Coordinates of N, CA, C and O in Angstrom, one line a residue:
M22 N 0.7 -1.0 0.1 CA 0.0 0.1 -0.4 C 1.1 1.2 0.2 O 1.8 1.2 0.5
A23 N 0.1 2.0 -0.9 CA 1.6 3.7 -0.9 C 1.2 4.4 0.2 O 0.0 4.4 0.8
D24 N 1.9 5.1 0.5 CA 2.3 6.0 1.4 C 2.8 7.4 1.4 O 4.3 7.0 1.1
F25 N 2.4 8.6 1.3 CA 2.7 9.7 0.7 C 2.9 10.5 1.5 O 2.1 11.0 2.6
K26 N 4.1 11.8 1.2 CA 4.1 12.7 1.8 C 3.8 13.9 0.6 O 4.8 14.0 0.0
V27 N 2.6 14.8 0.8 CA 2.0 15.6 -0.3 C 2.5 17.1 0.4 O 2.0 17.4 1.2
V28 N 3.5 17.7 -0.6 CA 3.6 19.1 -0.2 C 3.1 20.1 -1.0 O 3.2 20.0 -2.7
V29 N 1.9 20.7 -0.5 CA 1.4 21.7 -1.6 C 1.6 23.2 -1.6 O 1.8 23.6 -0.4
A30 N 2.1 23.7 -2.5 CA 2.3 24.8 -2.7 C 1.5 25.8 -2.7 O 0.4 25.7 -4.2
D31 N 1.4 27.3 -2.6 CA 0.2 28.1 -2.7 C 0.8 29.1 -3.4 O 1.3 30.1 -2.5
P32 N 0.6 29.4 -4.7 CA 1.3 30.1 -5.7 C 0.8 32.0 -5.0 O 1.2 32.9 -5.4
E33 N -0.7 32.0 -4.4 CA -1.2 33.3 -4.0 C -0.1 33.7 -2.9 O 0.0 35.1 -2.9
D34 N 0.3 32.9 -1.8 CA 0.8 33.6 -0.5 C 2.3 33.2 -0.5 O 3.1 33.1 0.4
G35 N 2.6 32.3 -1.4 CA 3.9 31.6 -1.4 C 4.3 30.4 -0.4 O 5.5 30.3 -0.1
S36 N 3.4 30.2 0.3 CA 3.6 29.1 1.4 C 3.3 27.7 1.2 O 3.0 27.4 0.0
T37 N 3.8 26.7 1.6 CA 4.1 25.5 1.6 C 3.1 24.9 2.8 O 2.8 25.0 4.1
H38 N 2.1 23.5 2.3 CA 1.5 22.9 3.6 C 1.3 21.4 3.3 O 1.7 20.7 2.2
Q39 N 2.3 20.4 4.4 CA 2.8 19.0 3.9 C 1.4 18.2 4.7 O 0.9 18.5 5.7
F40 N 1.3 17.4 3.5 CA 0.1 16.3 3.8 C 0.3 15.1 4.1 O 1.1 14.6 3.3
D41 N 0.2 14.1 5.1 CA 0.2 12.9 5.1 C -1.0 12.0 4.6 O -2.0 11.7 4.9
V42 N -0.4 11.0 3.1 CA -1.6 10.5 2.7 C -1.5 9.3 2.5 O -0.2 9.0 2.0
D43 N -2.3 8.5 3.0 CA -2.4 6.9 3.1 C -3.8 6.3 2.8 O -4.4 6.6 2.6
G44 N -3.8 5.0 2.2 CA -4.8 4.2 2.1 C -5.5 4.6 0.6 O -4.7 4.6 -0.4
Q45 N -6.8 4.5 0.5 CA -7.1 4.9 -0.7 C -7.1 6.5 -1.4 O -7.1 6.5 -2.3
D46 N -6.6 7.4 -0.3 CA -6.4 8.4 -1.0 C -5.0 8.7 -1.7 O -4.9 9.4 -3.1
A47 N -3.9 7.6 -1.4 CA -2.9 7.0 -1.9 C -2.8 7.1 -3.0 O -2.1 7.0 -4.1
N48 N -4.3 5.8 -3.3 CA -3.8 5.2 -4.9 C -4.4 6.2 -5.7 O -4.5 5.6 -7.4
R49 N -5.1 7.2 -5.6 CA -5.3 8.1 -6.5 C -4.1 9.0 -7.1 O -4.1 9.6 -8.2
F50 N -3.1 8.9 -6.7 CA -2.0 9.5 -7.1 C -1.1 8.5 -7.9 O -0.2 9.0 -8.6
L51 N -1.1 7.4 -7.4 CA -0.1 6.1 -8.4 C -1.0 5.8 -9.9 O -1.7 6.2 -10.3
G52 N 0.4 6.2 -10.5 CA 0.0 5.8 -12.0 C 0.2 7.3 -13.0 O -0.1 7.4 -14.0
R53 N 0.2 8.4 -11.9 CA -0.2 9.6 -12.6 C 1.1 10.4 -13.1 O 2.2 9.8 -12.3
D54 N 1.1 11.5 -13.9 CA 2.6 11.8 -14.2 C 2.7 13.2 -14.0 O 1.8 14.1 -13.3
L55 N 4.0 13.5 -14.0 CA 4.1 15.2 -13.4 C 3.2 16.2 -14.2 O 3.7 15.7 -15.9
G56 N 2.7 17.2 -13.8 CA 1.9 18.1 -14.7 C 0.6 17.4 -14.8 O -0.3 18.6 -15.1
D57 N 0.4 16.3 -14.4 CA -1.1 16.3 -14.3 C -1.7 16.7 -13.0 O -1.3 17.4 -12.1
E58 N -3.5 16.8 -13.2 CA -4.5 17.7 -12.2 C -4.5 16.6 -11.1 O -5.3 15.5 -12.1
V59 N -4.9 16.8 -9.9 CA -5.8 15.9 -9.5 C -6.6 16.7 -8.4 O -6.2 17.9 -8.3
D60 N -7.8 16.1 -7.7 CA -8.9 16.6 -7.3 C -7.9 16.9 -6.0 O -7.4 16.1 -5.1
G61 N -8.2 17.8 -5.1 CA -7.8 18.2 -3.9 C -8.0 17.6 -3.0 O -7.8 17.3 -1.3
N62 N -9.7 16.7 -2.9 CA -9.8 15.5 -1.6 C -9.1 15.1 -1.4 O -9.4 14.2 -0.6
A63 N -8.2 14.6 -2.2 CA -7.1 13.2 -1.5 C -6.2 13.7 -0.7 O -5.8 12.8 0.2
V64 N -5.8 15.0 -0.8 CA -5.3 15.7 0.8 C -6.2 16.7 1.6 O -5.6 16.9 2.5
G65 N -7.3 16.2 1.4 CA -8.3 17.0 2.4 C -8.5 18.6 1.8 O -9.0 19.4 3.0
L66 N -8.3 18.8 0.6 CA -8.5 20.3 0.2 C -9.7 20.1 -0.7 O -9.5 20.3 -2.1
S67 N -11.0 19.9 -0.2 CA -12.4 19.9 -1.2 C -12.7 21.3 -1.6 O -12.3 22.4 -1.4
G68 N -12.4 21.1 -3.1 CA -13.0 22.2 -3.8 C -11.7 23.0 -4.5 O -11.5 23.5 -5.3
F69 N -10.4 21.8 -4.2 CA -9.7 22.7 -4.9 C -8.6 21.3 -6.2 O -8.9 20.6 -6.0
T70 N -8.1 22.2 -6.7 CA -7.3 21.4 -7.9 C -5.8 21.9 -8.0 O -5.2 22.8 -8.0
L71 N -5.1 20.3 -7.8 CA -3.4 20.5 -7.8 C -2.8 20.1 -8.9 O -3.5 19.0 -9.6
E72 N -1.7 20.7 -9.4 CA -1.1 20.3 -10.4 C 0.3 19.6 -9.9 O 1.0 20.1 -8.7
L73 N 0.7 18.3 -10.0 CA 1.9 17.3 -9.6 C 3.2 18.4 -10.4 O 3.1 18.6 -11.7
T74 N 3.8 18.8 -9.3 CA 5.1 19.3 -10.1 C 6.4 18.7 -9.7 O 7.6 19.1 -10.8
G75 N 6.8 17.5 -9.3 CA 7.7 17.1 -8.7 C 7.6 15.9 -7.6 O 6.3 16.3 -7.4
G76 N 8.9 15.4 -7.1 CA 8.8 14.3 -6.1 C 10.2 14.1 -6.0 O 10.7 14.3 -6.8
S77 N 10.0 13.1 -4.8 CA 11.4 11.9 -4.6 C 11.2 10.8 -4.3 O 10.4 10.4 -3.5
D78 N 12.4 9.8 -4.5 CA 12.2 8.3 -3.9 C 12.5 8.4 -2.5 O 13.0 8.8 -2.2
K79 N 12.4 7.1 -2.1 CA 13.3 6.6 -0.8 C 14.6 6.9 -0.4 O 14.9 7.5 0.6
A80 N 15.8 7.5 -1.6 CA 16.8 7.4 -1.7 C 16.8 8.7 -1.8 O 18.4 9.3 -1.9
G81 N 16.0 9.8 -2.2 CA 16.5 11.2 -2.4 C 16.5 11.3 -3.8 O 16.4 12.8 -4.0
R82 N 16.2 10.3 -5.0 CA 16.6 11.1 -5.9 C 15.1 11.6 -6.7 O 14.3 11.3 -6.1
P83 N 15.5 12.5 -7.0 CA 14.2 13.4 -7.3 C 13.7 12.7 -8.8 O 14.4 12.1 -9.4
M84 N 12.1 12.9 -9.2 CA 11.6 13.2 -10.5 C 11.9 13.7 -11.4 O 12.0 15.2 -11.1
R85 N 12.2 13.6 -13.1 CA 12.1 14.5 -13.8 C 10.8 14.5 -14.6 O 10.9 13.2 -15.0
K86 N 10.4 15.4 -15.4 CA 9.3 15.5 -15.9 C 9.8 15.3 -17.7 O 9.0 14.1 -18.1
D87 N 11.2 15.1 -17.7 CA 11.5 14.3 -19.0 C 11.6 13.2 -19.2 O 12.6 13.2 -20.2
V88 N 11.2 12.2 -18.3 CA 11.8 11.0 -18.1 C 10.7 10.1 -18.3 O 9.6 10.5 -17.1
A89 N 10.6 9.2 -19.0 CA 9.3 8.5 -19.3 C 8.9 7.5 -18.2 O 10.1 6.8 -17.6
G90 N 8.1 7.0 -17.5 CA 7.8 5.9 -16.5 C 8.4 6.0 -15.4 O 8.6 7.1 -14.9
P91 N 7.9 4.9 -14.4 CA 8.4 5.1 -13.2 C 9.8 4.8 -12.6 O 10.4 5.0 -11.4
N92 N 10.5 4.2 -13.4 CA 11.7 3.6 -13.1 C 12.9 4.3 -13.1 O 13.1 5.8 -13.4
L93 N 13.9 4.1 -12.4 CA 15.2 4.4 -12.6 C 16.2 5.0 -13.4 O 16.1 4.1 -14.4
K94 N 16.7 6.1 -13.8 CA 17.3 6.2 -15.3 C 18.6 7.0 -14.8 O 18.7 7.7 -14.3
S95 N 20.0 6.6 -15.7 CA 21.0 7.4 -15.3 C 21.7 7.9 -16.7 O 21.4 7.7 -17.5
L96 N 21.5 9.9 -16.2 CA 21.4 10.7 -17.2 C 23.0 11.4 -17.0 O 23.1 11.7 -15.9
L97 N 23.4 11.9 -18.4 CA 24.2 12.9 -18.1 C 24.0 14.0 -18.0 O 23.5 14.7 -19.3
L98 N 23.7 14.9 -17.0 CA 23.0 16.2 -17.0 C 24.2 17.5 -16.8 O 25.0 17.1 -16.1
E99 N 23.5 18.3 -17.5 CA 24.5 19.6 -17.6 C 23.7 20.8 -16.5 O 24.4 21.7 -16.5
G100 N 22.9 20.3 -15.7 CA 22.1 21.3 -14.9 C 20.6 20.8 -14.9 O 20.0 20.2 -15.5
G101 N 19.4 21.4 -14.0 CA 18.3 21.6 -14.1 C 17.8 20.6 -12.6 O 19.0 20.6 -11.8
V102 N 16.7 20.2 -12.4 CA 16.5 19.0 -11.2 C 17.5 17.9 -11.5 O 17.8 16.9 -12.1
G103 N 17.9 17.9 -10.3 CA 18.8 16.8 -10.0 C 19.8 17.1 -9.7 O 21.1 16.6 -9.6
Y104 N 20.7 17.9 -10.7 CA 22.2 18.6 -10.4 C 22.4 19.9 -10.8 O 22.0 20.4 -11.7
N105 N 23.3 20.6 -10.1 CA 23.8 22.2 -10.1 C 25.3 22.1 -10.2 O 25.8 21.7 -9.2
P106 N 25.8 22.3 -11.4 CA 26.9 22.3 -11.8 C 27.9 23.4 -10.9 O 27.1 24.8 -11.0
S107 N 29.1 23.2 -10.6 CA 29.7 24.5 -10.1 C 30.4 25.1 -10.8 O 31.0 26.4 -10.4
R108 N 30.5 24.8 -12.0 CA 30.8 25.6 -13.3 C 30.6 25.4 -14.7 O 30.3 24.4 -15.1
D109 N 30.9 25.9 -15.5 CA 30.3 26.5 -16.8 C 30.9 25.0 -17.8 O 31.8 25.0 -17.3
G110 N 30.0 24.1 -18.4 CA 30.5 23.6 -19.0 C 30.7 21.7 -18.7 O 30.8 20.6 -18.8
E111 N 30.3 21.8 -17.1 CA 30.4 20.6 -16.0 C 29.3 19.9 -16.5 O 28.2 20.6 -16.4
R112 N 29.6 18.5 -16.5 CA 28.2 17.7 -16.5 C 28.6 16.5 -15.7 O 29.5 16.2 -15.3
K113 N 28.1 15.6 -15.3 CA 27.9 14.8 -14.2 C 26.5 13.6 -14.8 O 25.4 13.8 -15.3
R114 N 26.8 12.3 -14.5 CA 25.9 11.5 -14.5 C 25.6 11.0 -13.1 O 25.8 10.7 -12.2
I115 N 23.7 11.4 -13.3 CA 22.9 11.4 -11.6 C 22.0 10.3 -12.3 O 21.5 10.1 -13.4
S116 N 21.6 9.5 -11.3 CA 20.5 8.9 -11.1 C 19.2 9.4 -10.7 O 19.0 10.4 -9.6
V117 N 18.1 9.3 -11.4 CA 16.8 10.1 -11.7 C 15.4 9.1 -11.9 O 15.8 8.0 -12.2
R118 N 14.5 9.2 -11.3 CA 13.5 9.0 -11.3 C 12.3 9.2 -12.4 O 12.3 10.4 -12.6
G119 N 12.0 8.6 -13.3 CA 10.8 9.1 -14.3 C 10.0 9.8 -13.6 O 9.3 10.0 -12.4
R120 N 8.8 10.6 -14.6 CA 8.1 11.2 -14.3 C 6.6 10.6 -13.8 O 5.6 11.0 -13.1
E121 N 6.3 9.2 -13.7 CA 5.3 8.6 -13.5 C 5.3 8.2 -11.4 O 6.6 7.4 -11.5
I122 N 4.2 8.4 -10.8 CA 4.3 8.3 -9.9 C 3.7 6.8 -9.4 O 3.3 6.2 -10.0
S123 N 5.1 6.3 -8.7 CA 4.7 4.6 -8.5 C 4.8 4.9 -6.9 O 5.2 5.5 -6.0
E124 N 4.7 3.6 -6.2 CA 5.1 3.1 -5.0 C 6.2 3.5 -4.3 O 6.7 3.5 -3.0
E125 N 7.6 3.6 -4.9 CA 8.6 4.4 -4.7 C 9.0 5.3 -4.5 O 9.7 5.7 -3.8
V126 N 8.1 6.3 -4.9 CA 8.1 7.5 -4.6 C 7.4 7.9 -3.3 O 6.7 7.1 -2.8
V127 N 8.3 8.7 -2.6 CA 7.7 9.2 -0.4 C 7.2 10.3 -0.6 O 6.4 10.6 0.2
Q128 N 7.9 11.1 -1.6 CA 7.5 12.8 -1.6 C 6.8 12.8 -2.8 O 7.1 12.9 -3.8
I129 N 5.4 14.0 -2.8 CA 5.2 14.2 -4.3 C 4.4 16.1 -4.2 O 4.4 16.4 -2.9
N130 N 5.2 16.6 -4.7 CA 5.3 18.2 -4.8 C 4.1 18.7 -5.5 O 3.8 18.1 -6.9
A131 N 3.4 19.5 -5.4 CA 2.1 19.8 -6.3 C 1.7 21.4 -5.7 O 2.2 21.6 -4.8
K132 N 1.2 22.0 -6.6 CA 0.5 23.8 -6.5 C -1.0 23.6 -6.9 O -1.2 23.0 -7.5
V133 N -1.0 24.5 -6.1 CA -2.4 25.2 -6.0 C -2.9 25.4 -7.6 O -2.6 26.5 -7.8
V134 N -3.8 24.6 -8.6 CA -4.0 25.5 -10.0 C -5.4 26.3 -9.8 O -5.2 27.4 -10.0
D135 N -6.4 25.6 -8.8 CA -7.6 26.2 -8.6 C -8.4 26.2 -7.5 O -8.0 25.0 -7.0
G136 N -8.7 27.2 -6.8 CA -9.5 26.7 -5.6 C -9.2 28.2 -4.9 O -10.1 27.9 -3.4
G137 N -8.7 28.9 -4.9 CA -8.4 29.9 -3.6 C -7.0 29.5 -2.8 O -6.1 28.8 -3.4
S138 N -7.3 30.3 -1.3 CA -5.6 29.7 -1.1 C -6.2 29.3 0.1 O -7.2 28.8 0.8
V139 N -4.7 28.1 0.1 CA -4.8 27.1 1.3 C -5.0 27.3 2.8 O -5.8 26.8 3.6
A140 N -4.4 28.2 3.5 CA -4.5 28.7 4.1 C -5.6 29.2 4.8 O -6.1 28.9 5.8
D141 N -6.8 29.9 3.9 CA -8.1 29.9 4.5 C -8.8 28.8 4.6 O -9.5 28.7 5.3
A142 N -8.4 27.9 3.6 CA -9.3 26.6 3.6 C -8.9 25.7 4.9 O -9.9 24.7 5.6
L143 N -7.7 26.0 5.6 CA -7.4 25.3 6.3 C -8.0 26.0 8.0 O -7.5 25.2 8.9
G144 N -8.1 27.4 7.7 CA -8.4 28.0 9.3 C -7.7 29.0 9.2 O -7.9 30.1 9.8
G145 N -6.4 29.3 8.2 CA -5.7 30.1 8.8 C -4.6 30.8 10.0 O -4.5 31.4 10.3
D146 N -4.6 29.4 11.0 CA -4.3 29.7 11.9 C -3.0 28.9 12.5 O -2.4 29.3 13.6
E147 N -2.3 28.4 11.8 CA -1.3 27.9 11.7 C 0.0 28.7 11.5 O -0.1 30.3 11.0
E148 N 1.1 28.6 12.4 CA 2.2 29.9 12.3 C 3.3 29.6 11.4 O 3.9 30.6 10.5
D149 N 3.7 28.3 11.0 CA 4.3 28.2 10.3 C 4.6 27.8 8.6 O 5.4 27.1 8.1
G150 N 3.0 27.7 8.5 CA 2.9 27.3 7.2 C 2.4 26.0 6.9 O 2.4 25.3 5.6
D151 N 2.8 25.3 7.4 CA 2.8 23.8 7.5 C 1.4 22.8 8.5 O 1.3 23.5 9.7
E152 N 0.8 21.7 7.8 CA -0.1 21.3 8.3 C -0.5 19.9 8.0 O 0.3 19.7 7.0
D153 N -0.4 19.0 8.7 CA -0.4 17.9 9.0 C -1.6 17.0 9.1 O -2.8 17.5 10.1
D154 N -2.1 16.5 8.2 CA -3.3 16.1 7.9 C -3.5 14.3 8.5 O -2.7 13.9 7.7
E155 N -4.3 14.0 9.5 CA -4.0 12.8 10.0 C -5.0 12.4 9.7 O -6.3 12.2 9.7

């Protein structure tokens, strides 16, 4: 059974909110690709639409939108998601995960596309911008 931490970014106020998702709600994310839109009910935000923007697996390897499937792939990167070169022209072979969400993924990053402010929907009483939904 899948178990994810979903980090939802709110572009309106720049805050992020973290939710633990398991069971039937986690199954809504399996098989989805980065860039897909998901109903916010999966994380307890009814009336919201979320766009999947990224994530990482158990070992901390990032997901890349330009790699198909859920498997690991070793790429020679010049920069971008997964590698930040220290000088011009530097390249490095890095293991990254594909854009499809599988049971190997532990964290999913998403942003609010439609629905308003997340802080208002949660009550707006948290101080640090994090909310754990259990």
